[in-house]
CSV table of C-alpha atoms in Angstrom, one decimal:
chain,number,residue,atom,x,y,z
A,1,ARG,CA,11.4,-5.9,-14.6
A,2,LYS,CA,8.7,-5.0,-12.1
A,3,GLU,CA,9.4,-5.7,-8.4
A,4,VAL,CA,6.1,-7.5,-7.9
A,5,GLU,CA,3.9,-8.8,-10.7
A,6,GLN,CA,0.3,-10.0,-10.5
A,7,ASP,CA,-2.4,-11.1,-12.9
A,8,PRO,CA,-4.8,-8.1,-12.9
A,9,GLY,CA,-7.8,-10.3,-13.5
A,10,PRO,CA,-10.7,-9.8,-13.1
A,11,PHE,CA,-11.5,-13.2,-11.7
A,12,ASN,CA,-15.3,-13.7,-11.9
A,13,VAL,CA,-16.4,-16.6,-9.8
A,14,PRO,CA,-19.7,-17.9,-8.3
A,15,GLU,CA,-20.3,-17.9,-4.6
A,16,GLY,CA,-18.8,-21.0,-3.1
A,17,ALA,CA,-16.0,-21.4,-5.6
A,18,THR,CA,-12.4,-21.8,-4.8
A,19,VAL,CA,-10.1,-19.2,-6.4
A,20,ALA,CA,-6.3,-18.8,-6.5
A,21,PHE,CA,-4.1,-15.8,-7.1
A,22,ASN,CA,-0.5,-15.8,-7.9
A,23,CYS,CA,2.3,-13.3,-7.5
A,24,THR,CA,5.9,-13.2,-8.5
A,25,TYR,CA,8.7,-11.0,-7.1
A,26,SER,CA,12.0,-10.1,-8.7
A,27,ASN,CA,14.3,-9.6,-5.7
A,28,SER,CA,15.6,-12.9,-4.3
A,29,ALA,CA,16.7,-11.1,-1.2
A,30,SER,CA,13.2,-10.0,-0.3
A,31,GLN,CA,12.4,-10.7,3.3
A,32,SER,CA,8.7,-10.6,4.0
A,33,PHE,CA,5.6,-11.2,2.1
A,34,PHE,CA,2.0,-10.2,2.5
A,35,TRP,CA,-1.5,-10.2,1.0
A,36,TYR,CA,-3.5,-7.0,1.4
A,37,ARG,CA,-7.1,-6.5,0.4
A,38,GLN,CA,-8.3,-3.2,-1.1
A,39,ASP,CA,-12.0,-2.3,-1.6
A,40,CYS,CA,-12.9,0.2,-4.3
A,41,ARG,CA,-11.5,3.7,-3.4
A,42,LYS,CA,-10.5,2.6,0.1
A,43,GLU,CA,-7.2,2.0,1.8
A,44,PRO,CA,-5.4,-1.3,1.6
A,45,LYS,CA,-5.8,-3.5,4.6
A,46,LEU,CA,-3.6,-6.4,5.7
A,47,LEU,CA,-5.3,-9.8,4.9
A,48,MET,CA,-2.4,-12.0,6.0
A,49,SER,CA,1.3,-12.4,6.1
A,50,VAL,CA,2.9,-15.2,4.1
A,51,TYR,CA,5.4,-17.5,5.8
A,52,SER,CA,7.7,-20.0,4.2
A,53,SER,CA,5.8,-22.9,5.8
A,54,GLY,CA,2.6,-21.7,4.4
A,55,ASN,CA,-0.2,-20.4,6.6
A,56,GLU,CA,-4.0,-20.6,6.8
A,57,ASP,CA,-6.6,-18.2,8.2
A,58,GLY,CA,-10.0,-19.6,7.9
A,59,ARG,CA,-10.9,-19.8,4.2
A,60,PHE,CA,-7.7,-18.2,3.2
A,61,THR,CA,-4.4,-20.0,2.6
A,62,ALA,CA,-1.1,-18.4,1.6
A,63,GLN,CA,2.0,-20.1,0.3
A,64,LEU,CA,5.5,-18.9,-0.4
A,65,ASN,CA,8.0,-20.6,-2.8
A,66,ARG,CA,11.3,-18.8,-2.3
A,67,ALA,CA,13.0,-20.9,-5.0
A,68,SER,CA,10.6,-19.8,-7.7
A,69,GLN,CA,10.0,-16.4,-6.1
A,70,TYR,CA,6.3,-17.0,-6.1
A,71,ILE,CA,3.5,-16.3,-3.6
A,72,SER,CA,0.0,-17.6,-3.8
A,73,LEU,CA,-3.4,-16.9,-2.1
A,74,LEU,CA,-6.2,-19.5,-2.1
A,75,ILE,CA,-9.7,-18.5,-1.1
A,76,ARG,CA,-12.1,-21.4,-0.5
A,77,ASP,CA,-15.9,-21.1,-0.4
A,78,SER,CA,-15.9,-17.6,-1.8
A,79,LYS,CA,-18.4,-15.1,-0.4
A,80,LEU,CA,-19.9,-12.1,-2.0
A,81,SER,CA,-18.0,-10.0,0.5
A,82,ASP,CA,-14.7,-11.4,-0.8
A,83,SER,CA,-15.1,-9.2,-3.9
A,84,ALA,CA,-12.2,-6.8,-3.8
A,85,THR,CA,-8.7,-6.2,-5.2
A,86,TYR,CA,-6.0,-8.4,-3.7
A,87,LEU,CA,-2.6,-6.8,-3.5
A,88,CYS,CA,0.6,-8.8,-3.2
A,89,VAL,CA,3.2,-6.9,-1.1
A,90,VAL,CA,6.8,-7.7,-0.7
A,91,LYS,CA,9.2,-6.1,1.7
A,92,GLY,CA,12.6,-5.7,0.1
A,93,ASN,CA,16.1,-6.3,1.6
A,94,ASN,CA,16.0,-2.6,2.4
A,95,PHE,CA,14.3,-2.9,5.8
A,96,ASN,CA,12.0,0.1,5.2
A,97,LYS,CA,10.5,-0.4,1.7
A,98,PHE,CA,7.4,-2.3,0.7
A,99,TYR,CA,6.6,-3.0,-2.9
A,100,PHE,CA,3.1,-3.4,-4.1
A,101,GLY,CA,1.8,-5.4,-7.0
A,102,SER,CA,-0.8,-3.9,-9.2
A,103,GLY,CA,-3.5,-6.1,-7.6
A,104,THR,CA,-5.8,-8.9,-8.8
A,105,LYS,CA,-9.5,-8.0,-8.9
A,106,LEU,CA,-12.0,-10.6,-7.7
A,107,ASN,CA,-15.7,-10.5,-8.4
A,108,VAL,CA,-17.8,-13.1,-6.6
A,109,LYS,CA,-21.2,-13.4,-8.1
A,110,PRO,CA,-24.4,-14.8,-6.5
B,1,GLU,CA,-8.0,-1.1,16.5
B,2,PRO,CA,-5.8,2.1,16.4
B,3,GLU,CA,-6.2,4.2,13.3
B,4,VAL,CA,-4.1,6.4,11.1
B,5,THR,CA,-6.0,9.7,10.5
B,6,GLN,CA,-5.6,11.7,7.3
B,7,THR,CA,-7.0,15.1,6.5
B,8,PRO,CA,-8.5,16.4,4.4
B,9,SER,CA,-10.4,13.5,2.8
B,10,HIS,CA,-10.7,15.4,-0.4
B,11,GLN,CA,-8.7,18.3,-1.7
B,12,VAL,CA,-9.4,20.2,-4.9
B,13,THR,CA,-6.7,22.6,-6.1
B,14,GLN,CA,-5.7,24.6,-9.1
B,15,MET,CA,-2.6,23.6,-11.1
B,16,GLY,CA,0.5,25.4,-9.7
B,17,GLN,CA,-0.9,25.7,-6.2
B,18,GLU,CA,0.7,24.3,-3.1
B,19,VAL,CA,-1.1,21.6,-1.1
B,20,ILE,CA,-0.3,20.1,2.3
B,21,LEU,CA,-1.7,16.7,3.1
B,22,ARG,CA,-1.8,15.7,6.8
B,23,CYS,CA,-1.5,12.4,8.6
B,24,VAL,CA,-1.6,11.6,12.3
B,25,PRO,CA,0.2,8.3,12.8
B,26,ILE,CA,-0.6,5.8,15.5
B,27,SER,CA,1.1,7.0,18.6
B,28,ASN,CA,3.8,4.3,19.1
B,29,HIS,CA,4.6,3.9,15.5
B,30,LEU,CA,8.1,4.9,14.3
B,31,TYR,CA,8.0,4.4,10.5
B,32,PHE,CA,5.9,6.6,8.3
B,33,TYR,CA,5.2,6.3,4.6
B,34,TRP,CA,3.4,8.2,1.8
B,35,TYR,CA,1.9,6.2,-1.1
B,36,ARG,CA,-0.2,7.4,-3.9
B,37,GLN,CA,-2.7,5.6,-6.2
B,38,ILE,CA,-3.8,7.1,-9.5
B,39,LEU,CA,-7.3,5.9,-10.3
B,40,GLY,CA,-7.3,2.4,-11.6
B,41,GLN,CA,-3.5,2.0,-11.1
B,42,LYS,CA,-1.3,0.4,-8.5
B,43,VAL,CA,-0.3,1.7,-5.1
B,44,GLU,CA,3.0,3.5,-5.6
B,45,PHE,CA,5.6,4.2,-3.0
B,46,LEU,CA,6.6,7.9,-2.6
B,47,VAL,CA,8.7,8.2,0.5
B,48,SER,CA,9.6,6.6,3.9
B,49,PHE,CA,10.4,8.6,7.0
B,50,TYR,CA,12.1,7.4,10.2
B,51,ASN,CA,13.8,9.2,13.1
B,52,ASN,CA,12.8,12.6,11.6
B,53,GLU,CA,14.4,12.1,8.3
B,54,ILE,CA,13.7,10.6,4.9
B,55,SER,CA,15.0,7.0,4.8
B,56,GLU,CA,14.1,6.3,1.1
B,57,LYS,CA,12.2,8.0,-1.7
B,58,SER,CA,11.1,7.0,-5.1
B,59,GLU,CA,11.6,8.6,-8.5
B,60,ILE,CA,8.2,10.2,-8.2
B,61,PHE,CA,9.3,12.1,-5.1
B,62,ASP,CA,11.0,14.9,-6.9
B,63,ASP,CA,11.9,18.4,-5.7
B,64,GLN,CA,8.2,19.4,-5.7
B,65,PHE,CA,7.5,17.1,-2.8
B,66,SER,CA,8.6,17.3,0.8
B,67,VAL,CA,7.7,15.7,4.0
B,68,GLU,CA,8.1,16.7,7.6
B,69,ARG,CA,6.9,16.0,11.1
B,70,PRO,CA,6.8,19.5,12.5
B,71,ASP,CA,5.3,19.0,15.9
B,72,GLY,CA,6.1,15.4,16.7
B,73,SER,CA,2.6,14.3,15.8
B,74,ASN,CA,1.4,15.3,12.4
B,75,PHE,CA,3.3,13.9,9.4
B,76,THR,CA,2.8,16.1,6.3
B,77,LEU,CA,3.3,15.7,2.6
B,78,LYS,CA,3.7,19.0,0.7
B,79,ILE,CA,3.4,19.4,-3.0
B,80,ARG,CA,4.8,22.8,-3.9
B,81,SER,CA,3.4,23.4,-7.3
B,82,THR,CA,0.8,20.9,-8.2
B,83,LYS,CA,0.5,19.4,-11.7
B,84,LEU,CA,-2.5,17.7,-13.3
B,85,GLU,CA,-0.8,14.4,-13.1
B,86,ASP,CA,-0.5,14.7,-9.3
B,87,SER,CA,-4.3,14.0,-9.1
B,88,ALA,CA,-4.5,10.7,-7.1
B,89,MET,CA,-5.4,9.2,-3.8
B,90,TYR,CA,-2.6,9.8,-1.3
B,91,PHE,CA,-2.3,7.3,1.5
B,92,CYS,CA,-0.3,7.7,4.7
B,93,ALA,CA,0.9,4.4,6.3
B,94,THR,CA,2.7,3.8,9.5
B,95,ARG,CA,4.2,0.8,11.4
B,96,THR,CA,5.9,0.1,14.7
B,97,GLY,CA,9.6,-0.4,15.0
B,98,LEU,CA,9.4,-4.2,15.1
B,99,GLY,CA,6.1,-4.9,13.3
B,100,GLU,CA,5.8,-5.3,9.6
B,101,LYS,CA,2.1,-4.6,9.3
B,102,LEU,CA,1.4,-1.3,7.5
B,103,PHE,CA,-1.6,0.6,8.9
B,104,PHE,CA,-3.0,2.8,6.3
B,105,GLY,CA,-5.1,6.0,6.7
B,106,SER,CA,-8.2,6.3,4.6
B,107,GLY,CA,-6.5,8.6,2.2
B,108,THR,CA,-6.8,12.1,0.7
B,109,GLN,CA,-8.2,12.3,-2.8
B,110,LEU,CA,-6.3,15.1,-4.5
B,111,SER,CA,-7.8,16.6,-7.6
B,112,VAL,CA,-5.7,19.1,-9.6
B,113,LEU,CA,-7.7,21.2,-12.0
């Protein structure tokens, strides 16, 4: 079983739409959770960390469900500039290793 | 924001040749990583490095690969005898001792012919 699994998409949505991505992880001892954004042929960049209580940053909301080993990212009022691949990243119980999902591709259309 | 610097941005090499990819971490960062991403595929962990030694490595990181930090600044990935399947984007990432945010360099695109 993969450490981190994501729906690859693509998700094709119109501007202004709300879109949600999900991610599951296999190791119940995982400590920390993140969403990264990757533009085509560029490096991943941290979008936001994911906390047990859920957290919001502008149009972006992240949720963690430890019982189901499930992370989500909600994007409200999608912009053209949100088009990218969104990577779910999990830090394992080994303090030094980060596991990447295969990414979910988002295309926001005018 | 501070940056991780990688050189070269592109490297073309013949199969069987050695390549060295270079990374300059952010100055106060203590943990260093190499990841690779084959075109259209996921970001794959290769190796992590802390306190001048490898702390973990993946199955991909076989005897053909090595890492070092020879001068206390550059962090290098060496591939001794490149194969066609080594063609990928190689990313260096670093983080502080306490922080969990990974700072990525802009990558080296390696093409093995």
